[in-house]
Each structure stands twice: as structure tokens, then as C-alpha cells.
GROMACS .gro file of C-alpha atoms in nm:
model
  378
    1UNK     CA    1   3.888  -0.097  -5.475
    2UNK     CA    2   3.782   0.261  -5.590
    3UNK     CA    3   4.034   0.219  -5.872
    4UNK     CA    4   3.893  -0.141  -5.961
    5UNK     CA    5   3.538  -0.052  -5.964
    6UNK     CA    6   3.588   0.236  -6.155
    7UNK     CA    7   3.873   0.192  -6.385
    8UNK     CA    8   3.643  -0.035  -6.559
    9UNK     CA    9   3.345   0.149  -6.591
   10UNK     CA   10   3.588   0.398  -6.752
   11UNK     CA   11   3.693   0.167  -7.018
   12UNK     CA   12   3.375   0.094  -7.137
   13UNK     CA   13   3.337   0.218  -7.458
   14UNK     CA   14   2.941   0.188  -7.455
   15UNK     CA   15   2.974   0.503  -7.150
   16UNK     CA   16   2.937   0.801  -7.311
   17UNK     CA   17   3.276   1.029  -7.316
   18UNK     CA   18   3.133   1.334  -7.127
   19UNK     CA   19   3.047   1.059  -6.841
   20UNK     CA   20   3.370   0.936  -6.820
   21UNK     CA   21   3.599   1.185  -6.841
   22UNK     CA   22   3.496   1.352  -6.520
   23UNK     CA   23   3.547   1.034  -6.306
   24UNK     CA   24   3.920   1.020  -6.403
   25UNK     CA   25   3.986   1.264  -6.182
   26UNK     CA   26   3.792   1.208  -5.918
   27UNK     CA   27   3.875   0.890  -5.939
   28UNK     CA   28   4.239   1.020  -5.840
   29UNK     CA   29   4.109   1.254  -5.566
   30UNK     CA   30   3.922   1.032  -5.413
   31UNK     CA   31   4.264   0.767  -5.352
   32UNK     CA   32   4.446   1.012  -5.237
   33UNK     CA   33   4.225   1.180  -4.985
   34UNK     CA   34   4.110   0.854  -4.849
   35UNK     CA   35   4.535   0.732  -4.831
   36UNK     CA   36   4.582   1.056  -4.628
   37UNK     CA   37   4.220   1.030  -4.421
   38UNK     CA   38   4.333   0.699  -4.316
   39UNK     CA   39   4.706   0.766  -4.216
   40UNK     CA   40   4.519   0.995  -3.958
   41UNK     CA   41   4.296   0.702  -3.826
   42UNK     CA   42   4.595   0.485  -3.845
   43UNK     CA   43   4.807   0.676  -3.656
   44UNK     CA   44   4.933   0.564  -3.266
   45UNK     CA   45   4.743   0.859  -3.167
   46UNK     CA   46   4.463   0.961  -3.356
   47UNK     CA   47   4.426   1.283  -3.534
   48UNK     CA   48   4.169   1.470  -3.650
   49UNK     CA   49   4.039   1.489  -3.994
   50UNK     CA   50   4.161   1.746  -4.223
   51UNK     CA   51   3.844   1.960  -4.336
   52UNK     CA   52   4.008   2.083  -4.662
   53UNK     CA   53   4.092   1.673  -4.741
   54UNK     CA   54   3.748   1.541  -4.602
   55UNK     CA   55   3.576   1.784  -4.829
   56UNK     CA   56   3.788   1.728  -5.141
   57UNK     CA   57   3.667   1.350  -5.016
   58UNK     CA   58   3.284   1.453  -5.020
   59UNK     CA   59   3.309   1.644  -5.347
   60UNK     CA   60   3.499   1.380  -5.543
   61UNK     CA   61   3.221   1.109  -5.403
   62UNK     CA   62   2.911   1.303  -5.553
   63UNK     CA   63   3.104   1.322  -5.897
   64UNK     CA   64   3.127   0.916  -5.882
   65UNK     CA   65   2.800   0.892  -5.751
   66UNK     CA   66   2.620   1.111  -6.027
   67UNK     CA   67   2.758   1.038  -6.329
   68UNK     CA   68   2.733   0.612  -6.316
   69UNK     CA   69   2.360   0.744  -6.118
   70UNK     CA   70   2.318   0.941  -6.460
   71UNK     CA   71   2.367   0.599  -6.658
   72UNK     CA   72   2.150   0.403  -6.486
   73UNK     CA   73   2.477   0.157  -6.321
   74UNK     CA   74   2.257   0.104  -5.956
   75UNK     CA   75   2.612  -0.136  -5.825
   76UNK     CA   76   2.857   0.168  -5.901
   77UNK     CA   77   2.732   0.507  -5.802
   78UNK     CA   78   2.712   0.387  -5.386
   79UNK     CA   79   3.088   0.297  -5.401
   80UNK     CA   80   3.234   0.613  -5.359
   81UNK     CA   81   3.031   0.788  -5.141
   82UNK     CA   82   3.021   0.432  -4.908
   83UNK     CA   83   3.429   0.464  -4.894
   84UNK     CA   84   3.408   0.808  -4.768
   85UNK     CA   85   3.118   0.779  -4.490
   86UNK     CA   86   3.327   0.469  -4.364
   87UNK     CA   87   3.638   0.683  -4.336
   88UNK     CA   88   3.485   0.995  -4.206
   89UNK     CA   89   3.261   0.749  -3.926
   90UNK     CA   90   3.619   0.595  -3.855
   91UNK     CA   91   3.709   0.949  -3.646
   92UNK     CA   92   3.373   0.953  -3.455
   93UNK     CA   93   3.280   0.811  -3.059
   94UNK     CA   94   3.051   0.519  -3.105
   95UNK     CA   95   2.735   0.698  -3.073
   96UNK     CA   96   2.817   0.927  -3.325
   97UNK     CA   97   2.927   0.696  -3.549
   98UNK     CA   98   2.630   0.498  -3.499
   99UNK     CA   99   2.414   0.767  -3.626
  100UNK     CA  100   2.564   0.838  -3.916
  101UNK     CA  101   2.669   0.460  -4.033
  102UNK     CA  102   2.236   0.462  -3.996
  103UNK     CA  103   2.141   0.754  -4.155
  104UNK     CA  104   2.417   0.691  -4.475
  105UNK     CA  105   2.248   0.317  -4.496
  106UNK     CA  106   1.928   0.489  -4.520
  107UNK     CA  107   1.990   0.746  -4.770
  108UNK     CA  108   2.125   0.505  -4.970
  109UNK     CA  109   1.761   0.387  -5.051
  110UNK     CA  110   1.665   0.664  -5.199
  111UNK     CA  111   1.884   0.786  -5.524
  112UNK     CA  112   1.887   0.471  -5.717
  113UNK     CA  113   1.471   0.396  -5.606
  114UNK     CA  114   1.416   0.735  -5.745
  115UNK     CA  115   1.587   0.735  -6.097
  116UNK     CA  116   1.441   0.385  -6.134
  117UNK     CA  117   1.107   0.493  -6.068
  118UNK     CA  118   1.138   0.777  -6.337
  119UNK     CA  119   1.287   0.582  -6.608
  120UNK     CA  120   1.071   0.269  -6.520
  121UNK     CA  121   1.364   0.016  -6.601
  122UNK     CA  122   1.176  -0.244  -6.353
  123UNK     CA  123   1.514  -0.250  -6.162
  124UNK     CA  124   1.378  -0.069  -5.875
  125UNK     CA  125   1.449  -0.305  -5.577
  126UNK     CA  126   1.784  -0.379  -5.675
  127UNK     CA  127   1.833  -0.002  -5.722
  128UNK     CA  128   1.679   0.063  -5.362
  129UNK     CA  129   1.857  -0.244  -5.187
  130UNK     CA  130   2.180  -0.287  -5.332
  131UNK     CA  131   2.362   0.018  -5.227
  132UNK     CA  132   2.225   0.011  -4.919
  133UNK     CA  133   2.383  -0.350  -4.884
  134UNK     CA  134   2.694  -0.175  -5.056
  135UNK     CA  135   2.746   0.119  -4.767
  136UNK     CA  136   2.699  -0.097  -4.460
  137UNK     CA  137   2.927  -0.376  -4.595
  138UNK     CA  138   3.227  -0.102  -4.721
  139UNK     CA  139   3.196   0.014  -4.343
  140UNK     CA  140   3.250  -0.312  -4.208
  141UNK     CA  141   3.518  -0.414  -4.413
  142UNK     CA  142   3.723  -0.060  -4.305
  143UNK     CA  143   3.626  -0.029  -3.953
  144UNK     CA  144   3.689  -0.353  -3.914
  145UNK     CA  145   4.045  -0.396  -3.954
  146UNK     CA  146   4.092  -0.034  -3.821
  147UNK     CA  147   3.935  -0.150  -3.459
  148UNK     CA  148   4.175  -0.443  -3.519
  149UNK     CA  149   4.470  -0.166  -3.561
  150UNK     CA  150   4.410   0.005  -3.211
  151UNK     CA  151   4.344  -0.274  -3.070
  152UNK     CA  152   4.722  -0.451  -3.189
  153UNK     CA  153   4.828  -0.107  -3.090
  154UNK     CA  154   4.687  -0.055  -2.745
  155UNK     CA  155   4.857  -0.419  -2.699
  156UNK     CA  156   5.207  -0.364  -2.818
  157UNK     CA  157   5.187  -0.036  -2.618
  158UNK     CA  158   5.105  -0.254  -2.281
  159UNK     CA  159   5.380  -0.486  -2.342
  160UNK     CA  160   5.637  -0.224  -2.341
  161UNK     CA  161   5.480  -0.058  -2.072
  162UNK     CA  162   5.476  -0.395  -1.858
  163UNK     CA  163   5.887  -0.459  -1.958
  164UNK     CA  164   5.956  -0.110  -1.851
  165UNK     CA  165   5.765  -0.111  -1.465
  166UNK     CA  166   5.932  -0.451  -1.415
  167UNK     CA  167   6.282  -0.298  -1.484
  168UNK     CA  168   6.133  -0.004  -1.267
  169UNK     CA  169   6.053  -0.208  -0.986
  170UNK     CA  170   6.325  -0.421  -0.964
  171UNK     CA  171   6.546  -0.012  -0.930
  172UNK     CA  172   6.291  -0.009  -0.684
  173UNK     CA  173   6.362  -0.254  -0.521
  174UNK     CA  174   6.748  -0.248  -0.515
  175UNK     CA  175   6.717   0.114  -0.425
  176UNK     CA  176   6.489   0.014  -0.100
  177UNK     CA  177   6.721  -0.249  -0.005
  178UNK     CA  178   7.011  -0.027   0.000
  179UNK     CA  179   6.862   0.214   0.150
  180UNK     CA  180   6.756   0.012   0.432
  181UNK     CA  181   7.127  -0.133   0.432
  182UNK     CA  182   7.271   0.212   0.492
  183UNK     CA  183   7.051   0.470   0.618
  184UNK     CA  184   7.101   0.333   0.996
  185UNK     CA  185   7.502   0.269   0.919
  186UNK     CA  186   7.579   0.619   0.787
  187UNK     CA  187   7.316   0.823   1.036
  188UNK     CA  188   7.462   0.631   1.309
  189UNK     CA  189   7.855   0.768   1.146
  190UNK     CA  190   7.753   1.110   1.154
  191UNK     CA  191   7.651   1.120   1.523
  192UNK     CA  192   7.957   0.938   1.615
  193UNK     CA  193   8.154   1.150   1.419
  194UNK     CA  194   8.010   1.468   1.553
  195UNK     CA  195   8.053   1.303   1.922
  196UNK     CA  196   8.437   1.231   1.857
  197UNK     CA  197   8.523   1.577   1.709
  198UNK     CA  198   8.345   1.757   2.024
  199UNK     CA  199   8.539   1.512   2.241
  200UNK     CA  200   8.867   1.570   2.056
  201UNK     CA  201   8.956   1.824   2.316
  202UNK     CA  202   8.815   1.800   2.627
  203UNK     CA  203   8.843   1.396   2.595
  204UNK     CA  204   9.099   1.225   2.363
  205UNK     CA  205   9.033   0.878   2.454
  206UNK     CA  206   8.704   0.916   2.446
  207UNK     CA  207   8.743   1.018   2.088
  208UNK     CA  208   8.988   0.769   1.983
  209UNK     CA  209   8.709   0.520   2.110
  210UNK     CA  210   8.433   0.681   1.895
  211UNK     CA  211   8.651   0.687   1.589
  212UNK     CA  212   8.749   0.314   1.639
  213UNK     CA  213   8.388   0.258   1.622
  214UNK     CA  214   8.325   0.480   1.371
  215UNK     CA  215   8.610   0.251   1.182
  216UNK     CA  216   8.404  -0.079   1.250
  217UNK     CA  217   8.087   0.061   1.119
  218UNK     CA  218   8.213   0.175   0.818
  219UNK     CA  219   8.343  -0.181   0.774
  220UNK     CA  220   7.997  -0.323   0.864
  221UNK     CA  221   7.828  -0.117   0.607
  222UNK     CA  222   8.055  -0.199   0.340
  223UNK     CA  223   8.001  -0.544   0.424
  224UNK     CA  224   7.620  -0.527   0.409
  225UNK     CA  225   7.666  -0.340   0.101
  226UNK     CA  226   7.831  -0.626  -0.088
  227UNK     CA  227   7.587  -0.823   0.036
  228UNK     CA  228   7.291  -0.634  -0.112
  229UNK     CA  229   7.510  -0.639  -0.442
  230UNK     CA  230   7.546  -0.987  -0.440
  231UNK     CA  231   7.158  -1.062  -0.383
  232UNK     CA  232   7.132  -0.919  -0.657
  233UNK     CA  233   7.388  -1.014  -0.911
  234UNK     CA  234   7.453  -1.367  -0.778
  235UNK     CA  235   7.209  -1.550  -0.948
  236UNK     CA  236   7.146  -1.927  -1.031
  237UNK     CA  237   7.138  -1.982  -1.434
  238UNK     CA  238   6.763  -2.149  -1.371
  239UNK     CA  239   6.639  -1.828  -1.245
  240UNK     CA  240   6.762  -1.640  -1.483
  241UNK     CA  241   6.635  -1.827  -1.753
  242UNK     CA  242   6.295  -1.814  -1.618
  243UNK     CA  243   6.323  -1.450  -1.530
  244UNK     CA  244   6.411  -1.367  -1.914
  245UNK     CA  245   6.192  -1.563  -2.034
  246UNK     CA  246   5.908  -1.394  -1.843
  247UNK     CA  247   6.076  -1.003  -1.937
  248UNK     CA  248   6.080  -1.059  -2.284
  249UNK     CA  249   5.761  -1.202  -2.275
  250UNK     CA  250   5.628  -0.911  -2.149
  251UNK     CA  251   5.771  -0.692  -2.406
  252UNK     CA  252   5.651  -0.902  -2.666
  253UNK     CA  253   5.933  -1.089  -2.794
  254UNK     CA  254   5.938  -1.470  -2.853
  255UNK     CA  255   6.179  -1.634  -2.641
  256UNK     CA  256   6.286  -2.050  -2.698
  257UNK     CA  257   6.486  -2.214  -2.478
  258UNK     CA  258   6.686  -2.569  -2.532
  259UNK     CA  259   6.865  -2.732  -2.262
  260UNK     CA  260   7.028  -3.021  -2.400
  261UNK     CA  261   6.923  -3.291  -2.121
  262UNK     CA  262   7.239  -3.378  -1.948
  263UNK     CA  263   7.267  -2.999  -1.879
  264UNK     CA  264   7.017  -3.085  -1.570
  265UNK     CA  265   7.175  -3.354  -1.473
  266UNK     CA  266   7.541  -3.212  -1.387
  267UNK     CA  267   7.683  -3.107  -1.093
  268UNK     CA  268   7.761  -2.729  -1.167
  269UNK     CA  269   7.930  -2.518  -0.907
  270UNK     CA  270   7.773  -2.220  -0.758
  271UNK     CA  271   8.006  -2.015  -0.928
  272UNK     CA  272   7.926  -2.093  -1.242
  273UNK     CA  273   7.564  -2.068  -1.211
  274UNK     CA  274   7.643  -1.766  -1.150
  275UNK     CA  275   7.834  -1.637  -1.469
  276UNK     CA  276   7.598  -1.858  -1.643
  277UNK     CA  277   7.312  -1.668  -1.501
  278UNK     CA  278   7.439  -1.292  -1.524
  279UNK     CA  279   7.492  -1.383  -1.873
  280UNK     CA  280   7.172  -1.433  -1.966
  281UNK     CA  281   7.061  -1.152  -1.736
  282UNK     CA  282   7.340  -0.920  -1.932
  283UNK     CA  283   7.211  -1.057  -2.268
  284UNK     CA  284   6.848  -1.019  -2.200
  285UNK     CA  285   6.881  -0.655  -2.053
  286UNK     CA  286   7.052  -0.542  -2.408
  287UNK     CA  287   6.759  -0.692  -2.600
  288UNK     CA  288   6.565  -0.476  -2.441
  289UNK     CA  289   6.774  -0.146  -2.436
  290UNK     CA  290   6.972  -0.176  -2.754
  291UNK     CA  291   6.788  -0.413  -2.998
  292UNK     CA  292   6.463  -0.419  -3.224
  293UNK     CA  293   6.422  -0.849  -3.185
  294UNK     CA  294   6.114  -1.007  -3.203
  295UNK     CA  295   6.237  -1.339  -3.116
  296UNK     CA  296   6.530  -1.487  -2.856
  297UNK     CA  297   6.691  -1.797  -2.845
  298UNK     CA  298   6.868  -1.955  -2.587
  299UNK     CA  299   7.051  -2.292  -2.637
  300UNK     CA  300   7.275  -2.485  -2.356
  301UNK     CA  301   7.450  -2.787  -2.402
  302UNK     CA  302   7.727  -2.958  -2.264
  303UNK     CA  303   8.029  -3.039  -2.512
  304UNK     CA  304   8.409  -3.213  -2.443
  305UNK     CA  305   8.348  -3.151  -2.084
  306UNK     CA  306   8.232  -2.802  -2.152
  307UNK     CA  307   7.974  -2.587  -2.088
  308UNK     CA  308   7.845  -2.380  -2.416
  309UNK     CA  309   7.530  -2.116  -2.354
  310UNK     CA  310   7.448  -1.976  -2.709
  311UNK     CA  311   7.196  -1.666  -2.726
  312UNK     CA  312   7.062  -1.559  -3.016
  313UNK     CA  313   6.881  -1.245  -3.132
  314UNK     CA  314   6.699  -1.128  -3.439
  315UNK     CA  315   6.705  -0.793  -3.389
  316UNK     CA  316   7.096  -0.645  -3.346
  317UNK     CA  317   7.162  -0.269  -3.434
  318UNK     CA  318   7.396  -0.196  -3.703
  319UNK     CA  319   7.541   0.141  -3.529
  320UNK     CA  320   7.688  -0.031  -3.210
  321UNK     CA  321   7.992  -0.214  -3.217
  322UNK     CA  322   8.087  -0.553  -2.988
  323UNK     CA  323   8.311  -0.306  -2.784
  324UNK     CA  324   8.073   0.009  -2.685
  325UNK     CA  325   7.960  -0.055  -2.367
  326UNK     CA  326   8.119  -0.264  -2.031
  327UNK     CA  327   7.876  -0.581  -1.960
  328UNK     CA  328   7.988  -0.830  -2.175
  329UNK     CA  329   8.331  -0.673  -2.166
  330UNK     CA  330   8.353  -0.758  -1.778
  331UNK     CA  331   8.190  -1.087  -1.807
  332UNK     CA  332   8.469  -1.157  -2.059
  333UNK     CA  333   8.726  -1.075  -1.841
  334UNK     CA  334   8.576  -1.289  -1.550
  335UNK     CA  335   8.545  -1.585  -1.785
  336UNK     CA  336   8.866  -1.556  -1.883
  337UNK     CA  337   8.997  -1.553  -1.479
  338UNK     CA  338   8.799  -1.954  -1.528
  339UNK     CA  339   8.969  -2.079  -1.791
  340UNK     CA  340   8.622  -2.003  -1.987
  341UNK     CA  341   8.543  -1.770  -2.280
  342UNK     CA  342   8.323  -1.515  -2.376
  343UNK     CA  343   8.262  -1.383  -2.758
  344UNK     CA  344   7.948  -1.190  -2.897
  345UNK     CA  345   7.930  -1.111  -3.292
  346UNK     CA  346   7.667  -1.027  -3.564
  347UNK     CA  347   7.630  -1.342  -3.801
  348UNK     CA  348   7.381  -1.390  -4.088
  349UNK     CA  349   7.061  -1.299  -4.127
  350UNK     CA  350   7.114  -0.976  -3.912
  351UNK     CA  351   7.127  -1.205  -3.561
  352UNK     CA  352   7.343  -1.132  -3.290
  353UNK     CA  353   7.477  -1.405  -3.110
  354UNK     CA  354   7.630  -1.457  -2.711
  355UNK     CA  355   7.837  -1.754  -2.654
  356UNK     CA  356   8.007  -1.830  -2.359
  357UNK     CA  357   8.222  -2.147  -2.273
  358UNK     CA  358   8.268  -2.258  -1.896
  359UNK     CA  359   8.466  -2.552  -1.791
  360UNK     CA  360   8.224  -2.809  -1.643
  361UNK     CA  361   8.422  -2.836  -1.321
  362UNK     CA  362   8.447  -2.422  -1.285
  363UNK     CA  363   8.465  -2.333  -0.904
  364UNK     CA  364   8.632  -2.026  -0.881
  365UNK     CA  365   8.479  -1.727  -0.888
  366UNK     CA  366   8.721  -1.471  -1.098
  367UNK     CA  367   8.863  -1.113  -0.996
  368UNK     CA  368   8.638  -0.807  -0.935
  369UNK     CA  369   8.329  -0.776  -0.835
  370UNK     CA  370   8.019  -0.823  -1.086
  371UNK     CA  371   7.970  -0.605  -1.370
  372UNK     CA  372   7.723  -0.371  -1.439
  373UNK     CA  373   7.428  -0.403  -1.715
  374UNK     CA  374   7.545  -0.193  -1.969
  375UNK     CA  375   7.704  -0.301  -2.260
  376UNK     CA  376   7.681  -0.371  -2.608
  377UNK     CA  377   7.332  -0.531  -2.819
  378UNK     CA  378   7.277  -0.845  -2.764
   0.00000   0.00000   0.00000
């Protein structure tokens, strides 16, 4: 705008030379103090205004405010100095800001009123009113879209936070469960273990009997610890879909799902609702670790007696390879044990895509227990 305005004041030959030669560079000064000024307000966390480039910003505003003042041009002179007060009110509290939004409308009045007066040009109220007008609606137009800035900002920032204390909380909760699972089991081991080895002498069957037990709870707590690993990991492939769905939400990225409709309609076993589900789980966890996306899509059909699940992603990183990481290379391997398959690959456009192929009448589960989350973008 500065360079608009001004640029063609400066090629107007009728302007007197020593008027415009002046305003070339502080035409120049003026950009690039108010580029820099507003990289501070635009920042994720504020920063204060540099004195030195606020008052190279003042000084290069009284230069374009004289000089068109000088000539009599009442819609030029407020331009500069209106960019600069809505900059320097962009870095104040409210009240502050207020004031001085107020106090710059107001002043505004007077320069142009009084060089009217004196040369008697009958232009007076436009000279008074104009930039007036000119200063409050310059600070409107910045402050505007700069509220709208933080705002966006503040937003963005409260998605991620929300993505990261849902992870958090379901650590959380893991972490409670197993440690409800095994504090009794192992405090119960250590007393029977201290009982047997001070019965080891004086009592050897007595010890032999607290070892046997010893034996069965260590059996019962393994148990109950495959348990709590299986609440966890075996999951249904409708709640998983929700789940993502409501994950990436929260961290802002659009997720579509298709479900061709005879998907709902068959039979699938238990087992593979559950690959089905820790694939989307796996995929969904490495959009949010490994991957920039802003949108997800998830497509599930039923082909030549086949189960396909296709997930997409628009946001894969270049710098890790389909075999860093262990998720998806476990899930392949369990697939596999099915008669099912497992790929992931970049395609076009910079996507990343999951596919993985079931048998329709799957029912066993495959070697090993689940794998972990960590593995590759996706």
C-alpha cells in the first residue's frame, strides 16, 4: 500500500523534484521497518518492538507526512504515519492501545485543518476529516487480520495440545492398569520369597511349598499381564475407526472415511477385526508422530472375497524409509501368518498410502503377540 500510494505521487511530474526525491527513500524505510515490525507481531510468541526499527518507522513517517502536507495532497500525507501507529498499537494491552488508536485519530484533525486554513484553498473539511477517516480505517484493516493471526494460532496450538493429553492419558491409563495388575502379584513374590529363603534351613518343605506358590503366582501375573496387553491392543476395526477419527480431529487434521456398504454387512471374525483395527490404530499413531498431513483418508471395501483397508495421507516425510521402525513391519508379518498382506509406499502427490488385504473368512490369529506403535510414517 505504502508503495502504491506513494510510488505515484512520485511520478508525478507536476511535484516539484526537491519534494520527491526525499520520499524515495523513505518510502523504502518505511517497507522495511514495517516487514520487520510485523514479523515481531506475527510471531507464535510475541516480541517486543525494536526501538532502533520503530524509530527509523517514526522518522520515515514525518518525511511522508510533510512533504505531500507541504503540497497541499490532504489524502496522502496521513498514510504513512496511519501505517506506523497501527503497527506500533499492534504490541500494546487493549487499554493502551485504546489510547493511542484515540489520540492518533485525533491528531489527525489538526495538520491538514491547519495548512488549509493558511492557504485558504476552501478544502478545509476534507483536510480535517479525511485523514482522520484514513488512520482509524489503516488500523482496522492491520489489527484486524493480526487478532485473526493469534487467534488461528492460539487454535492450532490447542489442537496439538488436545492430541498430545489424549495420547498422555491413554499412557496413563495403561500404566494404572498395569500397575494395579502387578503391584499385589510381585509384593506378594517378595514376601514369599523372603519366607522360603528363611525357611530353607530350618524347614525345607515348608520352603519347597512357598516356592511352588511363588511358581503359580508368577504364572498368574503373567497371565493378567497379557490380559491388560490385550485390552489394549485387541481392538474391533469400528472402534478404531471412530477413535482415529476423533485423534486426528483433535490435532487438526481432516479425516474421511468410506466403507463400501457390504463391509457392514459381513460376518468378520474377531481376529480380523482385530488386525483390521491395530492397523488403523498403527497408521493413525504415525500421522501423528512422523507426518506433517492435514488430511486422512480411510477407504474399506470388500473385493474377490477380500478384505482391502486403504489409508491415505497427505503429509509423508521424505527422510524415513518404509523399513525404519517395527509397527507396520510386525503387522506385516502377522498378515502374512493369514494368508493376508500388508504394503505401505509413497505414491504421487507426496501421499503415503497403508493397504492391507485380509481374507474375508480370516480366523486365525497369527504368531507373536501384538506389535508395538512404532514404526514408519504413515
Amino acid at each position: 500500500m505504502i508503495v502504491a500510494v506513494y510510488g505515484d505521487w512520485v511520478l508525478d511530474s507536476d511535484v516539484p523534484l526537491w519534494a520527491r526525491v526525499p520520499v524515495v527513500p523513505a518510502v523504502g524505510l518505511q517497507v522495511v521497518a514495517s516487514v520487520v515490525l510485523l514479523g515481531g507481531a506475527l510471531a507464535e510468541r510475541q516480541r517486543r518492538p525494536s526501538a532502533v526499527w520503530l524509530s527509523l518507522a517514526v522518522a520515515a513517517s514525518l518525511v511522508l507526512a510533510v512533504f505531500p502536507l507541504v503540497r497541499h495532497n490532504y489524502g496522502l500525507w496521513a498514510v504513512g504515519p496511519a501505517v506506523t501507529v497501527a503497527i506500533g498499537a499492534s504490541f500494546l494491552s487493549p487499554r493502551p492501545r485504546t489510547a493511542l488508536i484515540i489520540c492518533a485519530v485525533i491528531l489527525a484533525l489538526v495538520p491538514g485543518g491547519a495548512v488549509s486554513l493558511a492557504a485558504g484553498d476552501g478544502q478545509t473539511a476534507y483536510a480535517v476529516l479525511f485523514p482522520a477517516g484514513l488512520v482509524a480505517f489503516t488500523v482496522w484493516t492491520v489489527l484486524g487480520p493480526l487478532w485473526a493471526w493469534r487467534i488461528a494460532g492460539r487454535l492450532d496450538r490447542a489442537r496439538l495440545l488436545e492430541a498430545e493429553v489424549a495420547v498422555k492419558d491413554e499412557r496413563l491409563r495403561f500404566a494404572s492398569d498395569l500397575h494395579d495388575i502387578q503391584g499385589h502379584h510381585l509384593q506378594v513374590i517378595a514376601m514369599k520369597a523372603e519366607l522360603a529363603s528363611r525357611r530353607t534351613a530350618t524347614d525345607p518343605a515348608g520352603a519347597a511349598a512357598e516356592m511352588q506358590e511363588i511358581r503359580q503366582l508368577c504364572s498368574d501375573a503373567l497371565r493378567d499381564t497379557r490380559a491388560v496387553v490385550r485390552g489394549i491392543r485387541r481392538t474391533t476395526l469400528d472402534e478404531e475407526l471412530a477413535n482415529s477419527a476423533r485423534v486426528l480431529a483433535a490435532a487438526g487434521v481432516d479425516a474421511r472415511t468410506h466403507l463400501e456398504p457390504g463391509v457392514r454387512d459381513l460376518e468378520l471374525s474377531e481376529s480380523a477385526r482385530t488386525l483390521l483395527g491395530l492397523v488403523v490404530r498403527e497408521a493413525t499413531t504415525n500421522v501423528l508422530r512422523h507426518s506433517h498431513a492435514g488430511s486422512v483418508e480411510v477407504d474399506h471395501r470388500v473385493s474377490d472375497g477380500r478384505l482391502r483397508l486403504r489409508i491415505t495421507n497427505d503429509g509423508a516425510d521424505s527422510a524415513l524409509g518404509p523399513s525404519d521402525g517395527t509397527g507396520l513391519n510386525g503387522l506385516a508379518d502377522r498378515f502374512r501368518a493369514t494368508g493376508g498382506e500388508l504394503t505401505w509406499a509413497r505414491v504421487a502427490g507426496g501421499r503415503f498410502e497403508v493397504i492391507a488385504v485380509l481374507p474375508a473368512g480370516t480366523t486365525t490369529e497369527g504368531p507373536g503377540t501384538p506389535p508395538g506403535f512404532a514404526g514408519p510414517p504413515g
